[in-house]
PDB file of C-alpha atoms in Angstrom:
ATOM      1  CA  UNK R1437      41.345 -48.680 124.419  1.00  0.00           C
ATOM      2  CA  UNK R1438      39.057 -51.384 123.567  1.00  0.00           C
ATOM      3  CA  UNK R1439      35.783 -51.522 125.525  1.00  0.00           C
ATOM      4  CA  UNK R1440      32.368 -53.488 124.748  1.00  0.00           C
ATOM      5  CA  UNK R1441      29.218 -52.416 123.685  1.00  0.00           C
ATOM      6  CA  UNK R1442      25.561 -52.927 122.570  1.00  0.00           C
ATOM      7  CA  UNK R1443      26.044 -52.870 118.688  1.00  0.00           C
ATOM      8  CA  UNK R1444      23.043 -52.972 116.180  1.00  0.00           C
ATOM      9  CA  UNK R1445      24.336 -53.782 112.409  1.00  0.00           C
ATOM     10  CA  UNK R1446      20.974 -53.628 110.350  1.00  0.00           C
ATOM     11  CA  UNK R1447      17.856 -52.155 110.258  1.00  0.00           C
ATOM     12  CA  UNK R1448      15.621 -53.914 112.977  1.00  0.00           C
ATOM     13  CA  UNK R1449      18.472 -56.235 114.148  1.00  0.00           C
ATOM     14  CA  UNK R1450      19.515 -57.183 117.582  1.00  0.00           C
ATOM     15  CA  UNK R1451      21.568 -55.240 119.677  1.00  0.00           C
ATOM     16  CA  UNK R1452      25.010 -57.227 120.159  1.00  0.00           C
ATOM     17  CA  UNK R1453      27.629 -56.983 122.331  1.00  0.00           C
ATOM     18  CA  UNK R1454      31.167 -56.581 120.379  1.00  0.00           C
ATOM     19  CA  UNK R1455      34.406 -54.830 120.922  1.00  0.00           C
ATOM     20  CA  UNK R1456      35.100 -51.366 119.858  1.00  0.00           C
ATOM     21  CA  UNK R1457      37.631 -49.516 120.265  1.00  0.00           C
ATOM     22  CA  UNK R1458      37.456 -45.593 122.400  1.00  0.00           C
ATOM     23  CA  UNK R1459      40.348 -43.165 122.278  1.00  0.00           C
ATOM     24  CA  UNK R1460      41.677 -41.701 125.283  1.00  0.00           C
ATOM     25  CA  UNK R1461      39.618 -38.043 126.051  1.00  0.00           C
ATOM     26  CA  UNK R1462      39.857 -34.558 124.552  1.00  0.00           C
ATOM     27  CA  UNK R1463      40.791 -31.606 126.421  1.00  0.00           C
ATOM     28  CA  UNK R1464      36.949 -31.001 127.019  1.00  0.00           C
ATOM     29  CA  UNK R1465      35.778 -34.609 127.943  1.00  0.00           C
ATOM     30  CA  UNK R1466      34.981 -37.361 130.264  1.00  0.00           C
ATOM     31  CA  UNK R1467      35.430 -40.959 130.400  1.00  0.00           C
ATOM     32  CA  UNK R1468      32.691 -42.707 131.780  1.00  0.00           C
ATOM     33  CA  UNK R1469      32.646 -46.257 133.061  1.00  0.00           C
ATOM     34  CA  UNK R1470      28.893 -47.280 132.394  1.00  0.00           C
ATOM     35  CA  UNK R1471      27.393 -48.658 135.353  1.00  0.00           C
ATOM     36  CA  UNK R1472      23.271 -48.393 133.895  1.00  0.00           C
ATOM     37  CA  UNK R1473      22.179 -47.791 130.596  1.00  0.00           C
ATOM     38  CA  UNK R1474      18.743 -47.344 129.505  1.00  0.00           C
ATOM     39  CA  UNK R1475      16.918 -48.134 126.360  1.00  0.00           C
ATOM     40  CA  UNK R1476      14.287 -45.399 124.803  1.00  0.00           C
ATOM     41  CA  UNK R1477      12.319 -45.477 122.442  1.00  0.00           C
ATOM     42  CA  UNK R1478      14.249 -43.082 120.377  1.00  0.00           C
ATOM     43  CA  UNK R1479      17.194 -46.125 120.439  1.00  0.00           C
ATOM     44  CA  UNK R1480      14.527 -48.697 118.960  1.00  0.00           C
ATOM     45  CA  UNK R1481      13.069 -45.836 116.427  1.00  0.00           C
ATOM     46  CA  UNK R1482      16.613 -45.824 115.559  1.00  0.00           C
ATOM     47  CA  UNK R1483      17.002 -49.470 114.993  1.00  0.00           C
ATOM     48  CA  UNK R1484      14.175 -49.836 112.983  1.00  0.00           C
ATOM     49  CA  UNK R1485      15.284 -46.842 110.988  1.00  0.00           C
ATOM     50  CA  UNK R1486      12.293 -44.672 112.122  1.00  0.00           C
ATOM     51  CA  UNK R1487      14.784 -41.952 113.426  1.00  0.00           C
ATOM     52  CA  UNK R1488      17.781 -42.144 110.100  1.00  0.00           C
ATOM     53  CA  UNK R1489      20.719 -42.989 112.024  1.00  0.00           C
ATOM     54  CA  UNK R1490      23.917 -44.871 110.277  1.00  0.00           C
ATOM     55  CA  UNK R1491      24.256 -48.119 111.134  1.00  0.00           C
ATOM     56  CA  UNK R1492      25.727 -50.324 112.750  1.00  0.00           C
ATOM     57  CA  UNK R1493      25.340 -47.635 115.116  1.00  0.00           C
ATOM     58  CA  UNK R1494      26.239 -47.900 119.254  1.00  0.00           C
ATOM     59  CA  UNK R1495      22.972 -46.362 120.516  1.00  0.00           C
ATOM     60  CA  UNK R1496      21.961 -44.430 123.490  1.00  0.00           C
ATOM     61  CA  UNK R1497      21.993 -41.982 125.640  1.00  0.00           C
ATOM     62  CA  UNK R1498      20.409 -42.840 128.694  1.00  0.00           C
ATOM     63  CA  UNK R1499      22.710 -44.367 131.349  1.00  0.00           C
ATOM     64  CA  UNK R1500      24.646 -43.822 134.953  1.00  0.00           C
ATOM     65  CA  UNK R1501      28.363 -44.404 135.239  1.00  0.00           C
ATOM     66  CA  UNK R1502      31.683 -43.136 137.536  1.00  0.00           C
ATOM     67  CA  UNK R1503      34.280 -40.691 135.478  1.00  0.00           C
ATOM     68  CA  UNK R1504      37.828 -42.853 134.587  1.00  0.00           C
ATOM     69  CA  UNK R1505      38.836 -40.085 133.249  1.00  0.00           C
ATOM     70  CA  UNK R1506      38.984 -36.290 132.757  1.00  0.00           C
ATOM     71  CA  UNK R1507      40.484 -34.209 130.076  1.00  0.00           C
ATOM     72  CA  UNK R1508      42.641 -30.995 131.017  1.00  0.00           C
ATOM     73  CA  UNK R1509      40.090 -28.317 130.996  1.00  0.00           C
ATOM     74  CA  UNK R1510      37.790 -30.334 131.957  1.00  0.00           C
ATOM     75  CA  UNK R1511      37.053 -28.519 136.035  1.00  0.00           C
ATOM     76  CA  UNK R1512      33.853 -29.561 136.848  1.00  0.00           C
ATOM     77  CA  UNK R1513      33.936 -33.281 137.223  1.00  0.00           C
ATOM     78  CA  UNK R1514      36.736 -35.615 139.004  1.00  0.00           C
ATOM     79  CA  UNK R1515      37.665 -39.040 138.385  1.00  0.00           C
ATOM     80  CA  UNK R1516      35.626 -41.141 140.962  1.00  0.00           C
ATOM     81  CA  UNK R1517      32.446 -38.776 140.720  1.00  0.00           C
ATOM     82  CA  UNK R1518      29.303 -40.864 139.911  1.00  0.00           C
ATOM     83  CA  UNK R1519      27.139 -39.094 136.709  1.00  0.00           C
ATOM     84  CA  UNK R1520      23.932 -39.513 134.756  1.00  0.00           C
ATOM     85  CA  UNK R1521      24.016 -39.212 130.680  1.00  0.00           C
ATOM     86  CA  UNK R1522      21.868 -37.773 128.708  1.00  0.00           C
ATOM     87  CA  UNK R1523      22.149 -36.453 124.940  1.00  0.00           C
ATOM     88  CA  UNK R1524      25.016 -34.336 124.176  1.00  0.00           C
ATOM     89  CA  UNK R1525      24.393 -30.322 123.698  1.00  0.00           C
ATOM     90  CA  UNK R1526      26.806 -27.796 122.432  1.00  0.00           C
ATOM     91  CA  UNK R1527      26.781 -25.614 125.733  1.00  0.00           C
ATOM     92  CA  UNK R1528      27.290 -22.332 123.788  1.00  0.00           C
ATOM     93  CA  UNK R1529      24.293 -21.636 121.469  1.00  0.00           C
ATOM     94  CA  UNK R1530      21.621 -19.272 122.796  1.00  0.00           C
ATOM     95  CA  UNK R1531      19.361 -22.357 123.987  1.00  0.00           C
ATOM     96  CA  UNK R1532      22.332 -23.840 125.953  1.00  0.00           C
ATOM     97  CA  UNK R1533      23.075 -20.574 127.318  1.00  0.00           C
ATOM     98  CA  UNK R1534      19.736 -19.912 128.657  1.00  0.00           C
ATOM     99  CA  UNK R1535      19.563 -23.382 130.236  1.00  0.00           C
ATOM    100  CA  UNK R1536      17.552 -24.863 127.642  1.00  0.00           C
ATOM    101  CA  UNK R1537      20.160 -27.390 126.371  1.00  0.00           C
ATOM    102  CA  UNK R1538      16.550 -29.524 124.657  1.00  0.00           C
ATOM    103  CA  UNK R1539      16.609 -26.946 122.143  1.00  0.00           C
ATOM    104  CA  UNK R1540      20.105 -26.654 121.485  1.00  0.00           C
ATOM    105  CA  UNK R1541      21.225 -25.839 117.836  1.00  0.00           C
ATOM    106  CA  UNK R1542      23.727 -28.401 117.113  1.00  0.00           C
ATOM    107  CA  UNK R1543      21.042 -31.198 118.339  1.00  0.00           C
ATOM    108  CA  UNK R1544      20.627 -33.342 115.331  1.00  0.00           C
ATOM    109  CA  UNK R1545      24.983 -33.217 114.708  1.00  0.00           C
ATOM    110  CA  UNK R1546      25.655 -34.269 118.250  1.00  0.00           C
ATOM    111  CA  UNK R1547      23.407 -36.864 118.571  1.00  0.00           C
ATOM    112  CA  UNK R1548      21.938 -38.673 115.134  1.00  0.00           C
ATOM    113  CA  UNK R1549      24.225 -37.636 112.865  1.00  0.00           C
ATOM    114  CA  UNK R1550      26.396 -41.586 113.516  1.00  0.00           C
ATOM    115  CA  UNK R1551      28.187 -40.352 117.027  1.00  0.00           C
ATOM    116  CA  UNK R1552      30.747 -38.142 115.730  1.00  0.00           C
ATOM    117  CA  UNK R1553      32.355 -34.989 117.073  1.00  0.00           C
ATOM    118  CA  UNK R1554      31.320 -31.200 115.717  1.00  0.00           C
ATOM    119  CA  UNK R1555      34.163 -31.594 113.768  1.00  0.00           C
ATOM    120  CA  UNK R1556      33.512 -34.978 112.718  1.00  0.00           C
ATOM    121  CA  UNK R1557      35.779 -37.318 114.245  1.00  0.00           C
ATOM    122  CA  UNK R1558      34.717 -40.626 115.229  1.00  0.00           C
ATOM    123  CA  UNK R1559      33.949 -41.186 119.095  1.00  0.00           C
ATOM    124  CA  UNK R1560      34.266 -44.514 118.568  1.00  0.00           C
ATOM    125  CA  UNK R1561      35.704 -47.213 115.952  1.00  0.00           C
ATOM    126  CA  UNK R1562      34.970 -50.534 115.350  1.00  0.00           C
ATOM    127  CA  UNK R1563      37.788 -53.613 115.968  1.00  0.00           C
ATOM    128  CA  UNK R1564      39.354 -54.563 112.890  1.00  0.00           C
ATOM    129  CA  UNK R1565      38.440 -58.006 111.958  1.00  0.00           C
TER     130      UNK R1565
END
């Protein structure tokens, strides 16, 4: 599906809004309309290349939305429920399983390694031109 987003191309450039396309949800995941999204200064570390990130790069992780969606084994969440977003964590390294998801070992992959899966599929694509 194609959705829009805040899209920075180049080190220290601006943050534009351009189509990219989403796939539909794993198993294991959400889809969030974004209602609120925050900027931190770990998104403009990234755009000036502070933080290495690849770019052009869809940035952040601070925002408020409603679930569209919700994969199969997905059984806490409903469509309709209204969520805050933070940076991803694993959920099953020792951190994440004593509640401290800050520390979690897969960290750096899930969030600044370009916003791809463990397994490194792409979140999200850009439109073909």
């Amino acid at each position: 599906m194609k959705v829009t987003a805040a899209v920075v191309g180049s080190k220290d450039g601006p943050f534009q809004l351009e189509e990219v396309e989403i796939g539909e949800p794993r198993a294991d995941e959400l889809l969030v309309k974004i209602t609120a999204a925050g900027m931190c200064h770990t998104d403009l570390s990234v755009r000036s290349q502070a933080t290495p990130f690849p770019l052009p790069g869809v940035l952040g992780h601070e925002g408020a939305g409603v679930v569209d969606r919700v994969g199969a084994q997905v059984s806490d969440f409903r469509v309709g429920n209204k969520v805050v977003l933070s940076f991803d964590s694993c959920g099953g390294c020792p951190p994440c399983q004593a509640g401290q998801v800050v520390y979690c070992q897969q960290w750096i992959p899930l969030n600044l390694l370009g916003g791809s899966r463990l397994d490194g599929s792409a979140t999200l694509t850009a439109r073909e031109r």
